[in-house]
PDB file of C-alpha atoms in Angstrom:
ATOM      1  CA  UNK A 301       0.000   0.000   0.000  1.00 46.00           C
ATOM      2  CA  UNK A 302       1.153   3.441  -0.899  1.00 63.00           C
ATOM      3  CA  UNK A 303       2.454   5.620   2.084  1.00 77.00           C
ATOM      4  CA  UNK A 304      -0.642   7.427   3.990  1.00 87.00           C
ATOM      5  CA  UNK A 305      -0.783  11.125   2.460  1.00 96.00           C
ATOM      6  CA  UNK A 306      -3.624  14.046   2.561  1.00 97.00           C
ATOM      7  CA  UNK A 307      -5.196  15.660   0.392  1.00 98.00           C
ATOM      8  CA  UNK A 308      -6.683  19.097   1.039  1.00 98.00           C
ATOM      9  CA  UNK A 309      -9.699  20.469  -1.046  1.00 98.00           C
ATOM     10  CA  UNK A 310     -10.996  23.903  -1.433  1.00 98.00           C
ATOM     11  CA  UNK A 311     -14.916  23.417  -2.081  1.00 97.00           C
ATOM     12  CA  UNK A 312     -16.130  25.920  -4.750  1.00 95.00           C
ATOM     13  CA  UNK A 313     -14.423  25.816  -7.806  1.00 96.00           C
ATOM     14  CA  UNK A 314     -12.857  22.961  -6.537  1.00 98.00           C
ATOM     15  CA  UNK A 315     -14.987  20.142  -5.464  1.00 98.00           C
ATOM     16  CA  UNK A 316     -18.010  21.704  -6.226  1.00 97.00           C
ATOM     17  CA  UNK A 317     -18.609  22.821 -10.186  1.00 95.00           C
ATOM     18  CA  UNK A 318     -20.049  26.338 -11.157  1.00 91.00           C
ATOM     19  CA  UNK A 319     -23.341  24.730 -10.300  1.00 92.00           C
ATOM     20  CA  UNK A 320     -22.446  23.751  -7.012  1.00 93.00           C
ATOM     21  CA  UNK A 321     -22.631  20.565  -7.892  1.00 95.00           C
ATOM     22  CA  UNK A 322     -20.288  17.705  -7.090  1.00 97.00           C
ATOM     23  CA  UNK A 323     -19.192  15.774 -10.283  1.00 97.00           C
ATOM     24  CA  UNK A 324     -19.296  12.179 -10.516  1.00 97.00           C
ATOM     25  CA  UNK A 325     -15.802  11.249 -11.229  1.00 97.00           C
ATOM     26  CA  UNK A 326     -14.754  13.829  -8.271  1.00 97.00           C
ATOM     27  CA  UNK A 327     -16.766  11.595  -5.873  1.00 98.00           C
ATOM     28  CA  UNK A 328     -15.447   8.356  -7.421  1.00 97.00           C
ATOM     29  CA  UNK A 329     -11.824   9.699  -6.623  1.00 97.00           C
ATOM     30  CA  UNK A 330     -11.969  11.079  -3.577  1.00 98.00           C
ATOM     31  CA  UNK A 331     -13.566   7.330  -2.573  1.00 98.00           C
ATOM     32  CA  UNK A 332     -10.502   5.530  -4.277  1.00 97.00           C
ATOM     33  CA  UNK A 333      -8.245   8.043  -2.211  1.00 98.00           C
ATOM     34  CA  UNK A 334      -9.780   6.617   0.951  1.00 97.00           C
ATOM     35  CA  UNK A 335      -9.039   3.131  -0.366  1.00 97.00           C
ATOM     36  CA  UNK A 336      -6.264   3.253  -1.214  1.00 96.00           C
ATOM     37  CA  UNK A 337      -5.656   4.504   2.911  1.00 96.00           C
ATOM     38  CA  UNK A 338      -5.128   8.079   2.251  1.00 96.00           C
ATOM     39  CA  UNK A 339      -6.922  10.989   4.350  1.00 97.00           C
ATOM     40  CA  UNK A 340      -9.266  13.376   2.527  1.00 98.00           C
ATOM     41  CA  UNK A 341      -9.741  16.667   4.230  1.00 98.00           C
ATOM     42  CA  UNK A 342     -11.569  19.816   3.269  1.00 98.00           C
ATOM     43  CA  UNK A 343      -9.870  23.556   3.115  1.00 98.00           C
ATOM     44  CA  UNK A 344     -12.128  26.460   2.621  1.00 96.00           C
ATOM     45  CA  UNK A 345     -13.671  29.788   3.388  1.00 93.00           C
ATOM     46  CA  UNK A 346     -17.197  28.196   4.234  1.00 94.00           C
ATOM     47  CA  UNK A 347     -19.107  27.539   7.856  1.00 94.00           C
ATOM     48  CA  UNK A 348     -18.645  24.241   9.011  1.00 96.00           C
ATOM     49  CA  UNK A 349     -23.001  24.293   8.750  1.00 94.00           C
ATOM     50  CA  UNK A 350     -22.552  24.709   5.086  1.00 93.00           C
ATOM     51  CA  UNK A 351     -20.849  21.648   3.918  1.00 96.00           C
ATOM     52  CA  UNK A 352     -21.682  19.344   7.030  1.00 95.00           C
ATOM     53  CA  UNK A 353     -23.980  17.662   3.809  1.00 95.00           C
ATOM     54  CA  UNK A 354     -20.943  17.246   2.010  1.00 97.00           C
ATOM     55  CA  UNK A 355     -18.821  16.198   4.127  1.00 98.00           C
ATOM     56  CA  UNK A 356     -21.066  13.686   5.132  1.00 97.00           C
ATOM     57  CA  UNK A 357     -21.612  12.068   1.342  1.00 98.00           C
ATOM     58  CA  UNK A 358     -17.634  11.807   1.238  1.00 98.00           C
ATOM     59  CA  UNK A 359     -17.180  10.698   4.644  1.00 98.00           C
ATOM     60  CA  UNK A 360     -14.930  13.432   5.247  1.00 98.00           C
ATOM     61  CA  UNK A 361     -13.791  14.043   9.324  1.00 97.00           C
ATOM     62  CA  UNK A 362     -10.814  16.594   8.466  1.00 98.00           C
ATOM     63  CA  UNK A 363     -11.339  19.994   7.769  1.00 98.00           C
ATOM     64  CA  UNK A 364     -10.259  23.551   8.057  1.00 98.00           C
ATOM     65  CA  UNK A 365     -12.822  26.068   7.644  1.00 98.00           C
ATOM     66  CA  UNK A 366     -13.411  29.669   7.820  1.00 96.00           C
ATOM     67  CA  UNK A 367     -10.060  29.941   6.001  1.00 94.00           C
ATOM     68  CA  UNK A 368      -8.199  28.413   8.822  1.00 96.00           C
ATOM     69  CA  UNK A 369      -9.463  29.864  11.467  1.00 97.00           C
ATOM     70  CA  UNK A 370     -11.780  26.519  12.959  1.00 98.00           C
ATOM     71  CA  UNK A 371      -9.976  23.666  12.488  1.00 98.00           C
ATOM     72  CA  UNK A 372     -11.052  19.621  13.122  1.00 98.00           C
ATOM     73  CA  UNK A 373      -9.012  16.597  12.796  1.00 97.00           C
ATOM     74  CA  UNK A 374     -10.526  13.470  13.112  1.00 96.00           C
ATOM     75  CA  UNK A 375     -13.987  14.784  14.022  1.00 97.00           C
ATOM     76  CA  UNK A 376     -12.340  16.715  16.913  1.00 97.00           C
ATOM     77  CA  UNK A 377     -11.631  20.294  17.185  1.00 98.00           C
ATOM     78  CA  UNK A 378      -7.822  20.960  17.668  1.00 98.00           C
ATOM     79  CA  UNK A 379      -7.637  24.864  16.994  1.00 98.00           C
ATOM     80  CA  UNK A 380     -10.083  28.339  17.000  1.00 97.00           C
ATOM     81  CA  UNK A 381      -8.629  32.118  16.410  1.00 97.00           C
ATOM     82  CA  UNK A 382     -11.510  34.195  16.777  1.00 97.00           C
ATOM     83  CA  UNK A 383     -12.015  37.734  15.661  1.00 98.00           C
ATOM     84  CA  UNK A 384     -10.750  40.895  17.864  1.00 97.00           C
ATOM     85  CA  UNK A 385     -13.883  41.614  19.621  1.00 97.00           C
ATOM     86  CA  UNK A 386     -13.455  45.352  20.061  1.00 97.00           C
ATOM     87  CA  UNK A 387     -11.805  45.703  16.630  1.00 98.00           C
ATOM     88  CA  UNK A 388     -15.365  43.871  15.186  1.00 98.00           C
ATOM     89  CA  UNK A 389     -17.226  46.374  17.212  1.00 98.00           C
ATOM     90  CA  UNK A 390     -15.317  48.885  15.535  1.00 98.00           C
ATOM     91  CA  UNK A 391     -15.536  47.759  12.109  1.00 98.00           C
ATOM     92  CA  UNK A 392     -19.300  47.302  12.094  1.00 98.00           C
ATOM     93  CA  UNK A 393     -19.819  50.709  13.540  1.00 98.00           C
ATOM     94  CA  UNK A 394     -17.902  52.353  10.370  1.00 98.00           C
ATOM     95  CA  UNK A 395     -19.688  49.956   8.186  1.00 98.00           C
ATOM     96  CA  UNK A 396     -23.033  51.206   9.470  1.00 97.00           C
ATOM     97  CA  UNK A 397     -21.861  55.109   8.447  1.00 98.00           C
ATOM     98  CA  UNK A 398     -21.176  53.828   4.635  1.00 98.00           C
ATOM     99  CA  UNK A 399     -24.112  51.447   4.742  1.00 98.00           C
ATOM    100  CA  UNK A 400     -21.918  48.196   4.695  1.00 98.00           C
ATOM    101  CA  UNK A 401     -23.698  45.422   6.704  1.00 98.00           C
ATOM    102  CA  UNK A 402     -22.217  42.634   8.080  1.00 98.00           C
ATOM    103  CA  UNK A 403     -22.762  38.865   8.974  1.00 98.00           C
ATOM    104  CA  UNK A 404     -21.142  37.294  12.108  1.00 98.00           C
ATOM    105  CA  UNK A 405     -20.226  33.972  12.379  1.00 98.00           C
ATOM    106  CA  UNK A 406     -19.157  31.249  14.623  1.00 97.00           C
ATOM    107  CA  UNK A 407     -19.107  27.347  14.314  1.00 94.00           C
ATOM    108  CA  UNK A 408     -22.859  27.001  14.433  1.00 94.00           C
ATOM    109  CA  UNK A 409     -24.588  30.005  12.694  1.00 96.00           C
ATOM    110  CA  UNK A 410     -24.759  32.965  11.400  1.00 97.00           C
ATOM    111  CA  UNK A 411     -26.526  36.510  11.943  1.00 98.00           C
ATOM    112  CA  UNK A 412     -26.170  40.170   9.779  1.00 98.00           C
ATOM    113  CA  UNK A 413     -26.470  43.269  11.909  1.00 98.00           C
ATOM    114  CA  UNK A 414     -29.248  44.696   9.534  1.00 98.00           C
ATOM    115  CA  UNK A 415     -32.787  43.129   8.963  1.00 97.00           C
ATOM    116  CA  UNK A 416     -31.719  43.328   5.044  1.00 96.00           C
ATOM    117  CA  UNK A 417     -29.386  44.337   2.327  1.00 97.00           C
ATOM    118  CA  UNK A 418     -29.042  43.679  -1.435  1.00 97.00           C
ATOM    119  CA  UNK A 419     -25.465  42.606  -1.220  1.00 98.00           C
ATOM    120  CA  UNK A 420     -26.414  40.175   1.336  1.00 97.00           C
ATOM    121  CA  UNK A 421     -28.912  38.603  -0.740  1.00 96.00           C
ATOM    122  CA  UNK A 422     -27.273  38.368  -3.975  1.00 96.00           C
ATOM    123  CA  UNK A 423     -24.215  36.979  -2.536  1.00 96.00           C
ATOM    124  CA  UNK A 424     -25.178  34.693   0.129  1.00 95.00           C
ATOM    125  CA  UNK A 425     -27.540  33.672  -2.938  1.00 94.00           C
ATOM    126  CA  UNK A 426     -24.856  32.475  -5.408  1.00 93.00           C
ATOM    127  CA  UNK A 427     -23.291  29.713  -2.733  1.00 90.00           C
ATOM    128  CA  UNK A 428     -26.703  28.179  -3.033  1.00 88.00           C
ATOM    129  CA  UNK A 429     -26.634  26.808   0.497  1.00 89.00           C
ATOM    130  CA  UNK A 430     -30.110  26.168   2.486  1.00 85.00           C
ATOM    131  CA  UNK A 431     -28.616  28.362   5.299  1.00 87.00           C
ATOM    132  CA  UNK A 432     -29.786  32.506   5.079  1.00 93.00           C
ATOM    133  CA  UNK A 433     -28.437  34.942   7.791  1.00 96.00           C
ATOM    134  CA  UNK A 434     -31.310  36.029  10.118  1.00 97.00           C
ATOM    135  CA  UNK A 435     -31.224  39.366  11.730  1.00 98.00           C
ATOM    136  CA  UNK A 436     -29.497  39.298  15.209  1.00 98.00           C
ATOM    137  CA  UNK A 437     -27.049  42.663  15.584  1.00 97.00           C
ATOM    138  CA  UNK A 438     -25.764  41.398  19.305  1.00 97.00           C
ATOM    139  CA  UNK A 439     -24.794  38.023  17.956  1.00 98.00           C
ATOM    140  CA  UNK A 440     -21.192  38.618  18.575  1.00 96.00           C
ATOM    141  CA  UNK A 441     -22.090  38.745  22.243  1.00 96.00           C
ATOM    142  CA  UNK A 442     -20.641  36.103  24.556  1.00 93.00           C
ATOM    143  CA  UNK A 443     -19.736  34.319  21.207  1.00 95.00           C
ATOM    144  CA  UNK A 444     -16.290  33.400  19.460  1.00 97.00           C
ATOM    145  CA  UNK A 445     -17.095  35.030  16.167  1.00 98.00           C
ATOM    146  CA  UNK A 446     -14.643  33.407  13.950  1.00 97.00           C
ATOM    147  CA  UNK A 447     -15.220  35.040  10.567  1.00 96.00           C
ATOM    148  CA  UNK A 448     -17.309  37.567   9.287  1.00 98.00           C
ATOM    149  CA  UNK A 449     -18.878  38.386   5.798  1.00 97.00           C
ATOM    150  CA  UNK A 450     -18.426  42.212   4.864  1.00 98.00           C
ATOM    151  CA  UNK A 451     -20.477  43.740   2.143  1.00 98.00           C
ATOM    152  CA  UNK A 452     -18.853  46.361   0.118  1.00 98.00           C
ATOM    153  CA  UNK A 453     -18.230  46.565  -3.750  1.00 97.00           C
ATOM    154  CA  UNK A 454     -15.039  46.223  -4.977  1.00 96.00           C
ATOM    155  CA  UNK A 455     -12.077  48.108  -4.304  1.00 96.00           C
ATOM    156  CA  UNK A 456     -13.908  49.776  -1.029  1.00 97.00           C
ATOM    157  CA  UNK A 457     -12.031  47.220   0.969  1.00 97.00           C
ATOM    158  CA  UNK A 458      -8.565  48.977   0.617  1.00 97.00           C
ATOM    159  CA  UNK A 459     -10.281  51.437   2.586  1.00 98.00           C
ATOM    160  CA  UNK A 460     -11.030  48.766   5.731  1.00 98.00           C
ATOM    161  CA  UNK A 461      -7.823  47.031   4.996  1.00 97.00           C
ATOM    162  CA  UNK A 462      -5.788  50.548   5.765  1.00 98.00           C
ATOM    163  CA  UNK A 463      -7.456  51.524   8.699  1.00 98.00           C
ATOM    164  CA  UNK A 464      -8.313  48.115  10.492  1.00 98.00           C
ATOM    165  CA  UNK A 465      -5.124  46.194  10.478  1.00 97.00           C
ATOM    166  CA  UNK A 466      -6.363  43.680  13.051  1.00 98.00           C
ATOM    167  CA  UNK A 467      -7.820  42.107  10.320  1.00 98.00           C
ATOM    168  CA  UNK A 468      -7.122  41.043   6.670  1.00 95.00           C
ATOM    169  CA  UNK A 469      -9.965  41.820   3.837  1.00 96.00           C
ATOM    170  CA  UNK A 470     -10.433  38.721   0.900  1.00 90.00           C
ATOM    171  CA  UNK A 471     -12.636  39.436  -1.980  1.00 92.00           C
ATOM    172  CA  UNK A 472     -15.116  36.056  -2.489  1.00 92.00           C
ATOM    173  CA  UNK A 473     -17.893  37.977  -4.129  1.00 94.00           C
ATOM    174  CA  UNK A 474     -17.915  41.090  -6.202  1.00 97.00           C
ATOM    175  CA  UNK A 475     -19.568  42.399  -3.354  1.00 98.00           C
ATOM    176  CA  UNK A 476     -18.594  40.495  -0.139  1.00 97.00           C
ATOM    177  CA  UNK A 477     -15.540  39.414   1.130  1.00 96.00           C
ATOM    178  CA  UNK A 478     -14.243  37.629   4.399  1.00 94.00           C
ATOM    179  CA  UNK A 479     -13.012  39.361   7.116  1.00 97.00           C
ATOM    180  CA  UNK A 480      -9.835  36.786   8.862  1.00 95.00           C
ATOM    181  CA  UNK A 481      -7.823  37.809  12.129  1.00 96.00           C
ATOM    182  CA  UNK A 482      -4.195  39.546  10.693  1.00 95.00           C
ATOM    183  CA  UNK A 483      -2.739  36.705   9.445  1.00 92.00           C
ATOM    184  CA  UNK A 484      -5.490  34.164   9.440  1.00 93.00           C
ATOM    185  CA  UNK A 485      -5.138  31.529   6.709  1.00 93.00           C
ATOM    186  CA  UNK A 486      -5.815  27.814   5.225  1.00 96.00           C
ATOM    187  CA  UNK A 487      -1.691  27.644   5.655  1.00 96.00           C
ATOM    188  CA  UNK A 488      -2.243  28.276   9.413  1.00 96.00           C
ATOM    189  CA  UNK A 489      -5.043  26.054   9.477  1.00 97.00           C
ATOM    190  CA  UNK A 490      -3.591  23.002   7.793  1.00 97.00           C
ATOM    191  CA  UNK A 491      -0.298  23.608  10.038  1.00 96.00           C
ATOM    192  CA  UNK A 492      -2.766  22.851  13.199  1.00 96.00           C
ATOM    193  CA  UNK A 493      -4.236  20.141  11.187  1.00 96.00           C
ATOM    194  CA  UNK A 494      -1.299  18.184  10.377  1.00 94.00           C
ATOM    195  CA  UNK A 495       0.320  18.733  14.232  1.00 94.00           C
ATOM    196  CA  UNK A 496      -3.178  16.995  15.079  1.00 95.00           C
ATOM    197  CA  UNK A 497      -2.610  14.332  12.515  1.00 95.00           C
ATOM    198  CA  UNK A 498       1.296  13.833  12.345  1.00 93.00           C
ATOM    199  CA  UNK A 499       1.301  13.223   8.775  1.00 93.00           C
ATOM    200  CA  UNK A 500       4.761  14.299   7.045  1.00 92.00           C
ATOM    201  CA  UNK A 501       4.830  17.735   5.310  1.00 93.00           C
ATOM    202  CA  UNK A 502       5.973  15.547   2.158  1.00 95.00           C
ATOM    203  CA  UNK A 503       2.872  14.004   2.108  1.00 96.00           C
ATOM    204  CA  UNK A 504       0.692  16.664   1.955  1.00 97.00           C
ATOM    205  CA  UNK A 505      -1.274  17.815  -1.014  1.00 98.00           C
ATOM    206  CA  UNK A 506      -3.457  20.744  -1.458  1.00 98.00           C
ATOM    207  CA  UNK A 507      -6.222  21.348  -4.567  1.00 98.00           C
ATOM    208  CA  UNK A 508      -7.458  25.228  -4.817  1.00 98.00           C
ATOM    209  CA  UNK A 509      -8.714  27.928  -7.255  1.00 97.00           C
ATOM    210  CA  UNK A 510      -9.288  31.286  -5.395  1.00 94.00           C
ATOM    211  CA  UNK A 511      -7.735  34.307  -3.533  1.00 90.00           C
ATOM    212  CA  UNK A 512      -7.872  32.693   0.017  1.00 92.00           C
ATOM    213  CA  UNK A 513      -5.739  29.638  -1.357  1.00 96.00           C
ATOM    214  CA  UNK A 514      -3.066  31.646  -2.055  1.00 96.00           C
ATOM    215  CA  UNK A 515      -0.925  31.080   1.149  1.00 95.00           C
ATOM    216  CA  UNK A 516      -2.376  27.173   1.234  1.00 97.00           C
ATOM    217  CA  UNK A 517      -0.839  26.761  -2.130  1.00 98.00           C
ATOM    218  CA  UNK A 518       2.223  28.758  -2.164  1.00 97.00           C
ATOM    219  CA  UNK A 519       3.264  26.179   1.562  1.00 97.00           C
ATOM    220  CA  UNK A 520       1.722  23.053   0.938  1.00 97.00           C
ATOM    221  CA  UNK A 521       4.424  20.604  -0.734  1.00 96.00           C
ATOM    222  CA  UNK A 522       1.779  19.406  -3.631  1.00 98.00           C
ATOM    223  CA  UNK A 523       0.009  22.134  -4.097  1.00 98.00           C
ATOM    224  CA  UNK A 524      -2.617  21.663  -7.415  1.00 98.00           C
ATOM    225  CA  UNK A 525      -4.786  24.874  -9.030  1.00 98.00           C
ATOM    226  CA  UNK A 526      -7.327  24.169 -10.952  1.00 98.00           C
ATOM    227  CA  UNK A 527      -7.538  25.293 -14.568  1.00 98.00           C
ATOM    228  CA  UNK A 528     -10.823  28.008 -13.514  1.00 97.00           C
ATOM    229  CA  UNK A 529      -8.535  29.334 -10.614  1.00 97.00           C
ATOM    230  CA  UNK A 530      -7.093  32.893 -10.624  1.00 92.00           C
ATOM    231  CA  UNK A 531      -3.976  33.650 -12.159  1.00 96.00           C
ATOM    232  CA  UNK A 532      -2.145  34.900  -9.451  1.00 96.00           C
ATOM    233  CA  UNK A 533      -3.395  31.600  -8.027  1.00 97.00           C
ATOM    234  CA  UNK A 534      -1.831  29.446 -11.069  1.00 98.00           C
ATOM    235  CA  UNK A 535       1.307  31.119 -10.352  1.00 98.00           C
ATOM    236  CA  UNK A 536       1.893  30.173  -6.815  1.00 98.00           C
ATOM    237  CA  UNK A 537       0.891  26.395  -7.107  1.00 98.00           C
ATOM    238  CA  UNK A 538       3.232  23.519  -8.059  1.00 98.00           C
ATOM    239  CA  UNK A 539       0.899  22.339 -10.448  1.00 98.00           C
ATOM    240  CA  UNK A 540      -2.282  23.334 -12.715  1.00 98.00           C
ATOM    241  CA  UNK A 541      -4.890  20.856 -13.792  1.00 98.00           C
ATOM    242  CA  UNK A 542      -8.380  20.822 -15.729  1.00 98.00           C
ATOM    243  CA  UNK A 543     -11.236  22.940 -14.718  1.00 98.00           C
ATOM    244  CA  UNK A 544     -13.227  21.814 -12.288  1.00 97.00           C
ATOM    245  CA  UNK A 545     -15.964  20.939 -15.625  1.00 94.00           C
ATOM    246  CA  UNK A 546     -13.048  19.065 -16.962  1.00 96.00           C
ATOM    247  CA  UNK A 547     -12.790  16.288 -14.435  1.00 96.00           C
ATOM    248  CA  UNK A 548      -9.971  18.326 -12.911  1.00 97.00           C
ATOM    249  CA  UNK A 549      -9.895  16.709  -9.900  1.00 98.00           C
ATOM    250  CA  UNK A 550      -9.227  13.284 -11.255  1.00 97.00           C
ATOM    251  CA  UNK A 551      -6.777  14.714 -13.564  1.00 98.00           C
ATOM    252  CA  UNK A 552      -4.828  16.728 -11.164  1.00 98.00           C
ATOM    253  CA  UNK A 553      -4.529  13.864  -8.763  1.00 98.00           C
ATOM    254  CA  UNK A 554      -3.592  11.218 -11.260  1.00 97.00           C
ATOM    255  CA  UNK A 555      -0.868  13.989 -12.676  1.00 97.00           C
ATOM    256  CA  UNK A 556       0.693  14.180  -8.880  1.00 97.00           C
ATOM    257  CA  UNK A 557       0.662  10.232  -8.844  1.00 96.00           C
ATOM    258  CA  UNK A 558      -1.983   9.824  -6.184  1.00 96.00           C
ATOM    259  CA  UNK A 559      -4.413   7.283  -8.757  1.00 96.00           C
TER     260      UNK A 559
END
């Protein structure tokens, strides 16, 4: 039997198609992975509440979410870097003046601190998730708010990103993007994940396509983009497969030897 590696996947763009769907042959390899005795894990931006239904159709038990910043190995949680409370307050107060909601969010749900917004809709809309975010503007109270969603078009963020440097700004949605503690990232993450785990650094691989992969793909040993990613995103990553409509998955892992 091969020697036990693991495999990190971003979810949209990645797993998931444009449709948010999960492709056939993507399933079919991430089961021969786990066959073949290797550990699939998931890296991304997302809630843990809005991929528990995939992770549960691949049997998947690893994962760093919230780009890094709520981590689980083995169905247990082994690391949590929550917001700056006071910097949060701070940031949703200026938001208010320039009429740029935001959504708190911690491991189980997640509330905006206005009872509606058109960038909240649209957005929120496009990751076609059951999940909405329900007006609660003290949710951050007695809460470890680990990411937030900030809605502002783009290019308004260099404006946050100056003057809040607690935090780093990354653009998901032409008009969201997440707010991470300084320094937050999937690198972080999967660092916490693999002291959990104990599996080699040469045995780790990493699939991605957008800006919050960047620092996942520019660390990880094997790191893969997928032909849809970014650029900038191409250029950090060891390798570049198909599209994610291309069976790029399956491709990408049978070009780093893994099938």
């Amino acid at each position: 039997m091969k020697e036990q590696s693991i495999i990190f996947f971003d979810i949209d763009g990645t797993l998931l198609d444009h449709d948010k769907k999960l492709p056939q042959n993507t399933k079919k390899a991430v089961q021969q992975l786990q066959a073949d005795g290797h550990t699939v894990a998931i890296a991304t931006g997302r809630a843990p509440f809005m991929f528990e239904s995939l992770r549960n159709e691949l049997n998947i038990n690893t994962y760093v979410s919230y780009n890094g910043q709520y981590v689980v190995a083995n169905g247990e949680v082994v690391y949590k870097n929550p917001l700056d409370l006071n910097a949060l307050l701070e940031l949703t107060k200026v938001g208010l003046e320039n009429n740029h909601p935001i959504v708190y969010m911690d491991h189980e749900d997640m509330k905006a601190n206005v009872p509606h917004h058109d960038y909240i809709s649209e957005s929120i809309a496009s990751l076609q998730i059951d999940q909405f975010p329900t007006h609660d503007p003290y949710y951050y109270q007695d809460r470890e708010i680990l990411q937030s969603l900030f809605f502002c078009s783009e290019g308004e963020e260099v404006y946050y990103q100056n003057n809040f440097p607690a935090f780093n700004f990354v653009r998901w949605h032409p008009l969201s993007v997440d707010v991470l503690p300084k320094g937050g990232s999937k690198a972080k993450g999967i660092e916490q994940a693999m002291t959990a785990l104990g599996i080699a650094k040469v045995n780790q691989y990493a699939f991605g396509d957008g800006l919050n992969d960047l620092e996942m793909l520019s660390t990880v040993t094997h790191s893969v983009a997928m032909g849809n990613a970014k650029a900038e995103v191409k250029e950090v990553a060891k390798y570049v497969t198909k599209s994610v409509d291309e069976d790029g998955i399956l491709y990408g892992l049978k070009m780093v030897g893994l099938l």
